[in-house]
Amino acid sequence: MELQKKSESFEEEVKEKDKKIESLEDELQTGLEDNRVRGFCSTISVKRIGELDAKPLIASAKRRCLSEEDTAKFVSLWEDLLRDPNWHPFKVIAIGEGEGKEMIDEEDEKIGMLKAECDEDVYDAVVTALKELNEYNPSGRYPFSELWNNKEERKATLKEGVEFILKRWKTYKYKESRLKRSTFQNQGV
């Protein structure tokens, strides 16, 4: 009987620990999500480099009274173009002797059409994704996740990521200990 009680107590304790671990993992994952999605500014997050921000395209489609199906086609068209390795709407401008800088080629047919027919925020979203893909992943032309320093708008270092996670973990542990103390006080322990 006593052995059974100890076993049940042990099982209960293991379940609690599992819940705490899951909660901590969720908290850390949430802490690294892209802050634009979450709606508040976190210093370090995971950013999808080269991913098209579809919000301006959707808003533009709504202003033009496009159906949901046509809106989806519109967004999909630009996502497909961004991933097309044969489309390279850049030109090199000489900035010094033997040095050049790649810029968006405003004379590119698709870029010209985008600029002429779409709102500026749509153009900016497509150009931002293009520039990111060209800078961070020119050969692959597909979006990827990157640890990002939102404050300085650059890749975060591993050290910054670890420091951020440790800070979040300490905050979590502090909140957890306060919750336990509060629970024990409410139970009269």
Short mmCIF file of N, CA and C in Angstrom, two decimals:
data_model
loop_
_atom_site.label_atom_id
_atom_site.label_comp_id
_atom_site.label_asym_id
_atom_site.label_seq_id
_atom_site.Cartn_x
_atom_site.Cartn_y
_atom_site.Cartn_z
N MET A 1 0.83 -1.19 0.00
CA MET A 1 0.00 0.00 0.00
C MET A 1 0.88 1.26 0.00
N GLU A 2 1.88 1.22 0.88
CA GLU A 2 2.78 2.36 0.98
C GLU A 2 3.59 2.52 -0.30
N LEU A 3 4.00 1.40 -0.87
CA LEU A 3 4.75 1.40 -2.12
C LEU A 3 3.89 1.98 -3.26
N GLN A 4 2.62 1.64 -3.26
CA GLN A 4 1.72 2.16 -4.29
C GLN A 4 1.57 3.67 -4.16
N LYS A 5 1.46 4.18 -2.93
CA LYS A 5 1.33 5.62 -2.71
C LYS A 5 2.59 6.34 -3.18
N LYS A 6 3.76 5.77 -2.89
CA LYS A 6 5.02 6.37 -3.31
C LYS A 6 5.11 6.37 -4.84
N SER A 7 4.67 5.29 -5.46
CA SER A 7 4.69 5.18 -6.91
C SER A 7 3.78 6.25 -7.53
N GLU A 8 2.58 6.41 -6.98
CA GLU A 8 1.65 7.42 -7.48
C GLU A 8 2.21 8.82 -7.28
N SER A 9 2.82 9.05 -6.15
CA SER A 9 3.43 10.34 -5.86
C SER A 9 4.57 10.63 -6.85
N PHE A 10 5.37 9.60 -7.11
CA PHE A 10 6.47 9.74 -8.04
C PHE A 10 5.94 10.05 -9.45
N GLU A 11 4.89 9.32 -9.87
CA GLU A 11 4.29 9.55 -11.18
C GLU A 11 3.75 10.98 -11.30
N GLU A 12 3.13 11.45 -10.25
CA GLU A 12 2.60 12.82 -10.23
C GLU A 12 3.73 13.84 -10.37
N GLU A 13 4.81 13.59 -9.67
CA GLU A 13 5.96 14.48 -9.72
C GLU A 13 6.58 14.49 -11.12
N VAL A 14 6.67 13.33 -11.74
CA VAL A 14 7.21 13.24 -13.10
C VAL A 14 6.31 14.00 -14.08
N LYS A 15 4.99 13.87 -13.94
CA LYS A 15 4.06 14.60 -14.80
C LYS A 15 4.23 16.10 -14.64
N GLU A 16 4.38 16.56 -13.40
CA GLU A 16 4.59 17.99 -13.14
C GLU A 16 5.87 18.48 -13.81
N LYS A 17 6.93 17.70 -13.66
CA LYS A 17 8.22 18.08 -14.26
C LYS A 17 8.11 18.12 -15.79
N ASP A 18 7.41 17.14 -16.37
CA ASP A 18 7.21 17.13 -17.82
C ASP A 18 6.46 18.38 -18.27
N LYS A 19 5.42 18.76 -17.51
CA LYS A 19 4.66 19.96 -17.85
C LYS A 19 5.54 21.20 -17.76
N LYS A 20 6.40 21.26 -16.76
CA LYS A 20 7.30 22.40 -16.60
C LYS A 20 8.28 22.47 -17.76
N ILE A 21 8.80 21.32 -18.15
CA ILE A 21 9.75 21.29 -19.27
C ILE A 21 9.05 21.74 -20.55
N GLU A 22 7.86 21.24 -20.81
CA GLU A 22 7.10 21.65 -22.00
C GLU A 22 6.83 23.14 -21.97
N SER A 23 6.44 23.63 -20.80
CA SER A 23 6.16 25.06 -20.65
C SER A 23 7.40 25.89 -20.92
N LEU A 24 8.53 25.46 -20.40
CA LEU A 24 9.79 26.17 -20.62
C LEU A 24 10.17 26.15 -22.10
N GLU A 25 10.03 24.99 -22.74
CA GLU A 25 10.34 24.89 -24.17
C GLU A 25 9.43 25.81 -24.98
N ASP A 26 8.14 25.84 -24.65
CA ASP A 26 7.21 26.72 -25.35
C ASP A 26 7.59 28.18 -25.15
N GLU A 27 7.93 28.52 -23.91
CA GLU A 27 8.31 29.89 -23.59
C GLU A 27 9.55 30.31 -24.38
N LEU A 28 10.54 29.46 -24.45
CA LEU A 28 11.76 29.79 -25.19
C LEU A 28 11.48 29.90 -26.68
N GLN A 29 10.68 28.97 -27.22
CA GLN A 29 10.33 29.04 -28.63
C GLN A 29 9.56 30.31 -28.93
N THR A 30 8.60 30.64 -28.08
CA THR A 30 7.81 31.86 -28.25
C THR A 30 8.71 33.08 -28.18
N GLY A 31 9.67 33.03 -27.29
CA GLY A 31 10.58 34.16 -27.13
C GLY A 31 11.44 34.41 -28.35
N LEU A 32 11.59 33.43 -29.21
CA LEU A 32 12.41 33.61 -30.39
C LEU A 32 11.62 33.81 -31.67
N GLU A 33 10.29 33.75 -31.59
CA GLU A 33 9.49 33.96 -32.79
C GLU A 33 9.70 35.37 -33.30
N ASP A 34 9.43 35.56 -34.57
CA ASP A 34 9.56 36.87 -35.19
C ASP A 34 8.67 37.87 -34.47
N ASN A 35 9.26 38.96 -34.00
CA ASN A 35 8.52 39.93 -33.20
C ASN A 35 7.43 40.63 -34.02
N ARG A 36 7.56 40.66 -35.35
CA ARG A 36 6.49 41.27 -36.14
C ARG A 36 5.22 40.45 -36.06
N VAL A 37 5.36 39.16 -35.92
CA VAL A 37 4.20 38.28 -35.81
C VAL A 37 3.59 38.43 -34.43
N ARG A 38 4.44 38.57 -33.43
CA ARG A 38 3.98 38.58 -32.05
C ARG A 38 3.43 39.93 -31.63
N GLY A 39 3.82 41.01 -32.29
CA GLY A 39 3.26 42.31 -31.99
C GLY A 39 4.01 43.08 -30.91
N PHE A 40 5.15 42.62 -30.48
CA PHE A 40 5.95 43.42 -29.58
C PHE A 40 7.42 43.21 -29.91
N CYS A 41 8.23 44.13 -29.45
CA CYS A 41 9.63 44.10 -29.85
C CYS A 41 10.47 43.30 -28.86
N SER A 42 11.08 42.29 -29.36
CA SER A 42 12.01 41.48 -28.61
C SER A 42 13.37 41.74 -29.24
N THR A 43 14.41 41.82 -28.45
CA THR A 43 15.73 42.12 -28.99
C THR A 43 16.20 41.04 -29.95
N ILE A 44 16.04 39.79 -29.58
CA ILE A 44 16.49 38.67 -30.40
C ILE A 44 15.28 37.83 -30.80
N SER A 45 15.22 37.46 -32.06
CA SER A 45 14.12 36.61 -32.53
C SER A 45 14.62 35.77 -33.69
N VAL A 46 13.74 34.96 -34.23
CA VAL A 46 14.04 34.22 -35.44
C VAL A 46 13.32 34.93 -36.58
N LYS A 47 14.07 35.31 -37.58
CA LYS A 47 13.50 36.01 -38.73
C LYS A 47 13.61 35.12 -39.96
N ARG A 48 12.59 35.14 -40.79
CA ARG A 48 12.63 34.41 -42.05
C ARG A 48 13.23 35.34 -43.10
N ILE A 49 14.51 35.14 -43.39
CA ILE A 49 15.24 35.97 -44.34
C ILE A 49 14.75 35.65 -45.76
N GLY A 50 14.41 36.69 -46.49
CA GLY A 50 14.00 36.52 -47.88
C GLY A 50 12.55 36.13 -48.06
N GLU A 51 11.81 36.07 -46.97
CA GLU A 51 10.39 35.70 -47.09
C GLU A 51 9.58 36.96 -47.41
N LEU A 52 8.70 36.83 -48.36
CA LEU A 52 7.86 37.94 -48.77
C LEU A 52 6.84 38.25 -47.68
N ASP A 53 6.79 39.51 -47.26
CA ASP A 53 5.78 39.95 -46.32
C ASP A 53 4.49 40.16 -47.13
N ALA A 54 3.56 39.25 -46.98
CA ALA A 54 2.36 39.24 -47.82
C ALA A 54 1.33 40.29 -47.39
N LYS A 55 1.47 40.86 -46.19
CA LYS A 55 0.45 41.82 -45.72
C LYS A 55 0.21 42.98 -46.67
N PRO A 56 1.26 43.64 -47.19
CA PRO A 56 1.00 44.73 -48.13
C PRO A 56 0.33 44.26 -49.43
N LEU A 57 0.67 43.07 -49.88
CA LEU A 57 0.07 42.54 -51.10
C LEU A 57 -1.41 42.24 -50.88
N ILE A 58 -1.73 41.69 -49.73
CA ILE A 58 -3.13 41.38 -49.40
C ILE A 58 -3.93 42.67 -49.26
N ALA A 59 -3.35 43.66 -48.57
CA ALA A 59 -4.04 44.94 -48.40
C ALA A 59 -4.29 45.61 -49.75
N SER A 60 -3.30 45.55 -50.62
CA SER A 60 -3.45 46.13 -51.96
C SER A 60 -4.53 45.41 -52.75
N ALA A 61 -4.56 44.10 -52.64
CA ALA A 61 -5.59 43.32 -53.34
C ALA A 61 -6.99 43.66 -52.83
N LYS A 62 -7.10 43.87 -51.51
CA LYS A 62 -8.41 44.25 -50.95
C LYS A 62 -8.83 45.62 -51.46
N ARG A 63 -7.88 46.57 -51.54
CA ARG A 63 -8.22 47.90 -52.05
C ARG A 63 -8.67 47.84 -53.51
N ARG A 64 -8.15 46.86 -54.25
CA ARG A 64 -8.54 46.70 -55.66
C ARG A 64 -9.73 45.75 -55.80
N CYS A 65 -10.31 45.33 -54.67
CA CYS A 65 -11.50 44.48 -54.63
C CYS A 65 -11.29 43.14 -55.34
N LEU A 66 -10.12 42.57 -55.18
CA LEU A 66 -9.87 41.25 -55.76
C LEU A 66 -10.50 40.17 -54.88
N SER A 67 -10.88 39.09 -55.48
CA SER A 67 -11.44 37.97 -54.72
C SER A 67 -10.32 37.31 -53.92
N GLU A 68 -10.70 36.46 -52.97
CA GLU A 68 -9.69 35.75 -52.18
C GLU A 68 -8.82 34.88 -53.07
N GLU A 69 -9.43 34.26 -54.06
CA GLU A 69 -8.68 33.40 -54.97
C GLU A 69 -7.66 34.22 -55.78
N ASP A 70 -8.09 35.38 -56.29
CA ASP A 70 -7.18 36.23 -57.06
C ASP A 70 -6.09 36.81 -56.17
N THR A 71 -6.43 37.12 -54.92
CA THR A 71 -5.44 37.62 -53.97
C THR A 71 -4.37 36.56 -53.72
N ALA A 72 -4.81 35.33 -53.52
CA ALA A 72 -3.88 34.22 -53.30
C ALA A 72 -2.97 34.03 -54.52
N LYS A 73 -3.54 34.14 -55.72
CA LYS A 73 -2.75 34.01 -56.95
C LYS A 73 -1.73 35.13 -57.05
N PHE A 74 -2.14 36.34 -56.68
CA PHE A 74 -1.26 37.52 -56.73
C PHE A 74 -0.06 37.33 -55.79
N VAL A 75 -0.31 36.92 -54.57
CA VAL A 75 0.77 36.69 -53.60
C VAL A 75 1.65 35.53 -54.07
N SER A 76 1.03 34.47 -54.53
CA SER A 76 1.77 33.29 -54.99
C SER A 76 2.66 33.62 -56.19
N LEU A 77 2.17 34.45 -57.08
CA LEU A 77 2.96 34.85 -58.25
C LEU A 77 4.27 35.49 -57.81
N TRP A 78 4.21 36.42 -56.86
CA TRP A 78 5.42 37.12 -56.42
C TRP A 78 6.32 36.21 -55.58
N GLU A 79 5.73 35.31 -54.81
CA GLU A 79 6.56 34.36 -54.07
C GLU A 79 7.32 33.45 -55.04
N ASP A 80 6.64 33.00 -56.08
CA ASP A 80 7.29 32.14 -57.08
C ASP A 80 8.40 32.88 -57.82
N LEU A 81 8.14 34.13 -58.17
CA LEU A 81 9.16 34.92 -58.87
C LEU A 81 10.40 35.12 -57.99
N LEU A 82 10.17 35.37 -56.71
CA LEU A 82 11.30 35.57 -55.79
C LEU A 82 12.19 34.33 -55.72
N ARG A 83 11.60 33.16 -55.84
CA ARG A 83 12.36 31.91 -55.74
C ARG A 83 12.95 31.46 -57.08
N ASP A 84 12.60 32.15 -58.16
CA ASP A 84 13.07 31.77 -59.49
C ASP A 84 14.53 32.20 -59.66
N PRO A 85 15.46 31.23 -59.73
CA PRO A 85 16.88 31.58 -59.86
C PRO A 85 17.21 32.20 -61.23
N ASN A 86 16.32 32.06 -62.20
CA ASN A 86 16.56 32.65 -63.52
C ASN A 86 16.21 34.13 -63.57
N TRP A 87 15.46 34.60 -62.57
CA TRP A 87 15.10 36.02 -62.52
C TRP A 87 16.10 36.73 -61.63
N HIS A 88 16.88 37.59 -62.21
CA HIS A 88 17.91 38.32 -61.47
C HIS A 88 17.79 39.81 -61.79
N PRO A 89 16.84 40.49 -61.14
CA PRO A 89 16.59 41.90 -61.46
C PRO A 89 17.57 42.85 -60.75
N PHE A 90 18.86 42.60 -60.94
CA PHE A 90 19.89 43.42 -60.33
C PHE A 90 20.84 43.90 -61.42
N LYS A 91 21.44 45.03 -61.16
CA LYS A 91 22.52 45.51 -62.03
C LYS A 91 23.66 45.95 -61.12
N VAL A 92 24.86 45.91 -61.68
CA VAL A 92 26.05 46.28 -60.91
C VAL A 92 26.44 47.71 -61.30
N ILE A 93 26.61 48.53 -60.27
CA ILE A 93 27.01 49.92 -60.47
C ILE A 93 28.42 50.07 -59.92
N ALA A 94 29.29 50.65 -60.74
CA ALA A 94 30.67 50.87 -60.30
C ALA A 94 30.70 51.96 -59.23
N ILE A 95 31.36 51.66 -58.12
CA ILE A 95 31.48 52.66 -57.04
C ILE A 95 32.93 53.06 -56.80
N GLY A 96 33.81 52.44 -57.50
CA GLY A 96 35.23 52.73 -57.37
C GLY A 96 35.98 51.88 -58.36
N GLU A 97 37.28 52.01 -58.34
CA GLU A 97 38.09 51.23 -59.27
C GLU A 97 38.03 49.75 -58.93
N GLY A 98 37.45 48.98 -59.82
CA GLY A 98 37.35 47.54 -59.61
C GLY A 98 36.30 47.13 -58.58
N GLU A 99 35.51 48.06 -58.11
CA GLU A 99 34.48 47.74 -57.12
C GLU A 99 33.10 48.06 -57.68
N GLY A 100 32.15 47.25 -57.33
CA GLY A 100 30.79 47.47 -57.78
C GLY A 100 29.80 47.12 -56.70
N LYS A 101 28.60 47.64 -56.87
CA LYS A 101 27.53 47.37 -55.91
C LYS A 101 26.29 46.94 -56.69
N GLU A 102 25.66 45.85 -56.23
CA GLU A 102 24.44 45.39 -56.89
C GLU A 102 23.25 46.21 -56.41
N MET A 103 22.48 46.66 -57.37
CA MET A 103 21.28 47.45 -57.10
C MET A 103 20.11 46.81 -57.84
N ILE A 104 18.91 47.11 -57.40
CA ILE A 104 17.71 46.66 -58.12
C ILE A 104 17.69 47.36 -59.47
N ASP A 105 17.46 46.59 -60.51
CA ASP A 105 17.39 47.12 -61.87
C ASP A 105 15.96 47.59 -62.13
N GLU A 106 15.77 48.89 -62.04
CA GLU A 106 14.45 49.48 -62.22
C GLU A 106 13.92 49.26 -63.65
N GLU A 107 14.82 48.94 -64.58
CA GLU A 107 14.42 48.71 -65.97
C GLU A 107 14.00 47.27 -66.23
N ASP A 108 14.15 46.40 -65.22
CA ASP A 108 13.68 45.02 -65.35
C ASP A 108 12.17 45.05 -65.61
N GLU A 109 11.72 44.23 -66.54
CA GLU A 109 10.31 44.23 -66.95
C GLU A 109 9.35 44.01 -65.76
N LYS A 110 9.65 43.00 -64.94
CA LYS A 110 8.76 42.68 -63.81
C LYS A 110 8.82 43.74 -62.72
N ILE A 111 10.01 44.25 -62.46
CA ILE A 111 10.16 45.32 -61.46
C ILE A 111 9.44 46.58 -61.94
N GLY A 112 9.58 46.89 -63.21
CA GLY A 112 8.90 48.06 -63.78
C GLY A 112 7.38 47.93 -63.67
N MET A 113 6.87 46.74 -63.99
CA MET A 113 5.44 46.49 -63.88
C MET A 113 4.97 46.60 -62.44
N LEU A 114 5.75 46.03 -61.54
CA LEU A 114 5.41 46.09 -60.11
C LEU A 114 5.32 47.54 -59.65
N LYS A 115 6.31 48.33 -60.04
CA LYS A 115 6.35 49.73 -59.60
C LYS A 115 5.21 50.54 -60.21
N ALA A 116 4.88 50.26 -61.48
CA ALA A 116 3.84 51.01 -62.17
C ALA A 116 2.43 50.63 -61.72
N GLU A 117 2.21 49.35 -61.45
CA GLU A 117 0.85 48.87 -61.21
C GLU A 117 0.48 48.67 -59.75
N CYS A 118 1.47 48.64 -58.87
CA CYS A 118 1.19 48.33 -57.46
C CYS A 118 1.55 49.49 -56.56
N ASP A 119 1.02 49.42 -55.35
CA ASP A 119 1.31 50.44 -54.35
C ASP A 119 2.79 50.37 -53.94
N GLU A 120 3.26 51.46 -53.38
CA GLU A 120 4.67 51.54 -52.97
C GLU A 120 5.00 50.50 -51.90
N ASP A 121 4.06 50.24 -50.98
CA ASP A 121 4.35 49.25 -49.92
C ASP A 121 4.48 47.83 -50.50
N VAL A 122 3.78 47.53 -51.58
CA VAL A 122 3.91 46.24 -52.26
C VAL A 122 5.30 46.15 -52.91
N TYR A 123 5.66 47.22 -53.60
CA TYR A 123 6.99 47.29 -54.23
C TYR A 123 8.07 47.11 -53.17
N ASP A 124 7.95 47.83 -52.06
CA ASP A 124 8.95 47.75 -50.98
C ASP A 124 9.05 46.33 -50.41
N ALA A 125 7.92 45.66 -50.25
CA ALA A 125 7.93 44.29 -49.70
C ALA A 125 8.66 43.33 -50.64
N VAL A 126 8.39 43.44 -51.93
CA VAL A 126 9.03 42.55 -52.90
C VAL A 126 10.53 42.86 -52.98
N VAL A 127 10.88 44.14 -53.04
CA VAL A 127 12.28 44.53 -53.16
C VAL A 127 13.06 44.14 -51.89
N THR A 128 12.45 44.29 -50.73
CA THR A 128 13.11 43.89 -49.48
C THR A 128 13.42 42.40 -49.50
N ALA A 129 12.45 41.59 -49.88
CA ALA A 129 12.66 40.13 -49.95
C ALA A 129 13.75 39.81 -50.98
N LEU A 130 13.72 40.48 -52.13
CA LEU A 130 14.74 40.26 -53.16
C LEU A 130 16.14 40.58 -52.65
N LYS A 131 16.27 41.73 -52.01
CA LYS A 131 17.58 42.15 -51.49
C LYS A 131 18.09 41.17 -50.44
N GLU A 132 17.20 40.74 -49.55
CA GLU A 132 17.61 39.77 -48.52
C GLU A 132 18.07 38.46 -49.15
N LEU A 133 17.30 37.97 -50.12
CA LEU A 133 17.68 36.73 -50.79
C LEU A 133 19.02 36.89 -51.50
N ASN A 134 19.22 38.02 -52.15
CA ASN A 134 20.45 38.25 -52.89
C ASN A 134 21.65 38.40 -51.95
N GLU A 135 21.43 39.01 -50.80
CA GLU A 135 22.53 39.22 -49.86
C GLU A 135 22.86 37.96 -49.06
N TYR A 136 21.83 37.27 -48.56
CA TYR A 136 22.06 36.17 -47.63
C TYR A 136 22.01 34.78 -48.26
N ASN A 137 21.33 34.64 -49.41
CA ASN A 137 21.18 33.31 -50.00
C ASN A 137 21.06 33.41 -51.52
N PRO A 138 22.06 33.99 -52.20
CA PRO A 138 21.93 34.23 -53.64
C PRO A 138 21.86 32.97 -54.49
N SER A 139 22.50 31.91 -54.07
CA SER A 139 22.50 30.71 -54.91
C SER A 139 21.24 29.87 -54.72
N GLY A 140 20.66 29.89 -53.52
CA GLY A 140 19.51 29.05 -53.24
C GLY A 140 18.19 29.70 -53.56
N ARG A 141 18.10 31.02 -53.38
CA ARG A 141 16.88 31.79 -53.62
C ARG A 141 15.66 31.20 -52.90
N TYR A 142 15.84 30.81 -51.66
CA TYR A 142 14.70 30.39 -50.86
C TYR A 142 14.86 30.99 -49.47
N PRO A 143 13.75 31.34 -48.81
CA PRO A 143 13.82 31.92 -47.47
C PRO A 143 14.37 30.90 -46.47
N PHE A 144 14.99 31.40 -45.44
CA PHE A 144 15.50 30.54 -44.38
C PHE A 144 15.44 31.29 -43.06
N SER A 145 15.46 30.54 -41.97
CA SER A 145 15.39 31.15 -40.64
C SER A 145 16.78 31.56 -40.19
N GLU A 146 16.83 32.71 -39.53
CA GLU A 146 18.10 33.23 -39.03
C GLU A 146 17.86 33.89 -37.68
N LEU A 147 18.78 33.64 -36.76
CA LEU A 147 18.74 34.33 -35.48
C LEU A 147 19.00 35.80 -35.77
N TRP A 148 18.10 36.69 -35.31
CA TRP A 148 18.12 38.08 -35.75
C TRP A 148 18.14 39.05 -34.56
N ASN A 149 18.96 40.08 -34.66
CA ASN A 149 19.01 41.15 -33.67
C ASN A 149 18.10 42.26 -34.19
N ASN A 150 16.91 42.39 -33.60
CA ASN A 150 15.92 43.36 -34.08
C ASN A 150 16.33 44.79 -33.80
N LYS A 151 17.02 45.00 -32.70
CA LYS A 151 17.44 46.34 -32.31
C LYS A 151 18.39 46.93 -33.35
N GLU A 152 19.33 46.10 -33.84
CA GLU A 152 20.35 46.59 -34.76
C GLU A 152 20.10 46.15 -36.21
N GLU A 153 18.96 45.46 -36.48
CA GLU A 153 18.58 45.01 -37.82
C GLU A 153 19.73 44.27 -38.53
N ARG A 154 20.20 43.19 -37.87
CA ARG A 154 21.29 42.38 -38.41
C ARG A 154 21.19 40.98 -37.84
N LYS A 155 22.01 40.07 -38.41
CA LYS A 155 22.08 38.73 -37.85
C LYS A 155 22.57 38.84 -36.42
N ALA A 156 21.99 38.04 -35.55
CA ALA A 156 22.44 38.00 -34.16
C ALA A 156 23.59 37.01 -34.04
N THR A 157 24.48 37.29 -33.13
CA THR A 157 25.57 36.34 -32.88
C THR A 157 25.04 35.21 -32.01
N LEU A 158 25.75 34.12 -32.00
CA LEU A 158 25.38 32.99 -31.15
C LEU A 158 25.38 33.43 -29.69
N LYS A 159 26.35 34.24 -29.32
CA LYS A 159 26.45 34.73 -27.95
C LYS A 159 25.19 35.52 -27.57
N GLU A 160 24.73 36.39 -28.47
CA GLU A 160 23.51 37.17 -28.20
C GLU A 160 22.30 36.26 -28.03
N GLY A 161 22.21 35.23 -28.86
CA GLY A 161 21.10 34.28 -28.76
C GLY A 161 21.11 33.53 -27.45
N VAL A 162 22.28 33.05 -27.05
CA VAL A 162 22.40 32.31 -25.79
C VAL A 162 22.08 33.22 -24.61
N GLU A 163 22.60 34.45 -24.62
CA GLU A 163 22.33 35.40 -23.54
C GLU A 163 20.83 35.68 -23.43
N PHE A 164 20.18 35.84 -24.58
CA PHE A 164 18.74 36.10 -24.60
C PHE A 164 17.96 34.94 -24.00
N ILE A 165 18.31 33.71 -24.41
CA ILE A 165 17.62 32.53 -23.91
C ILE A 165 17.84 32.38 -22.40
N LEU A 166 19.07 32.60 -21.95
CA LEU A 166 19.35 32.51 -20.50
C LEU A 166 18.56 33.55 -19.72
N LYS A 167 18.47 34.76 -20.26
CA LYS A 167 17.69 35.81 -19.59
C LYS A 167 16.22 35.41 -19.50
N ARG A 168 15.68 34.87 -20.60
CA ARG A 168 14.28 34.42 -20.59
C ARG A 168 14.08 33.28 -19.59
N TRP A 169 15.05 32.38 -19.54
CA TRP A 169 14.96 31.24 -18.63
C TRP A 169 14.98 31.72 -17.18
N LYS A 170 15.85 32.66 -16.85
CA LYS A 170 15.92 33.21 -15.48
C LYS A 170 14.61 33.88 -15.11
N THR A 171 14.04 34.63 -16.05
CA THR A 171 12.76 35.28 -15.81
C THR A 171 11.68 34.24 -15.56
N TYR A 172 11.68 33.18 -16.36
CA TYR A 172 10.71 32.11 -16.20
C TYR A 172 10.86 31.45 -14.83
N LYS A 173 12.09 31.14 -14.44
CA LYS A 173 12.34 30.49 -13.15
C LYS A 173 11.89 31.40 -12.00
N TYR A 174 12.13 32.71 -12.12
CA TYR A 174 11.73 33.67 -11.09
C TYR A 174 10.20 33.70 -10.97
N LYS A 175 9.52 33.76 -12.11
CA LYS A 175 8.05 33.77 -12.09
C LYS A 175 7.51 32.47 -11.50
N GLU A 176 8.15 31.35 -11.86
CA GLU A 176 7.73 30.06 -11.35
C GLU A 176 7.87 29.99 -9.83
N SER A 177 8.99 30.50 -9.31
CA SER A 177 9.21 30.46 -7.85
C SER A 177 8.23 31.38 -7.14
N ARG A 178 7.90 32.53 -7.72
CA ARG A 178 6.91 33.44 -7.11
C ARG A 178 5.54 32.79 -7.09
N LEU A 179 5.21 32.07 -8.18
CA LEU A 179 3.92 31.38 -8.26
C LEU A 179 3.83 30.30 -7.19
N LYS A 180 4.91 29.56 -6.99
CA LYS A 180 4.92 28.51 -5.96
C LYS A 180 4.73 29.12 -4.58
N ARG A 181 5.47 30.21 -4.29
CA ARG A 181 5.33 30.86 -2.98
C ARG A 181 3.92 31.35 -2.77
N SER A 182 3.35 31.93 -3.81
CA SER A 182 1.97 32.43 -3.73
C SER A 182 0.99 31.30 -3.48
N THR A 183 1.19 30.17 -4.16
CA THR A 183 0.32 29.01 -4.00
C THR A 183 0.40 28.47 -2.59
N PHE A 184 1.64 28.35 -2.06
CA PHE A 184 1.81 27.83 -0.69
C PHE A 184 1.19 28.79 0.32
N GLN A 185 1.32 30.10 0.11
CA GLN A 185 0.74 31.09 1.03
C GLN A 185 -0.78 30.99 1.01
N ASN A 186 -1.35 30.82 -0.19
CA ASN A 186 -2.80 30.70 -0.28
C ASN A 186 -3.34 29.43 0.34
N GLN A 187 -2.48 28.38 0.40
CA GLN A 187 -2.90 27.12 0.99
C GLN A 187 -2.61 27.10 2.48
N GLY A 188 -1.99 28.17 2.97
CA GLY A 188 -1.71 28.25 4.40
C GLY A 188 -0.49 27.43 4.82
N VAL A 189 0.41 27.14 3.88
CA VAL A 189 1.59 26.34 4.18
C VAL A 189 2.71 27.23 4.62
#
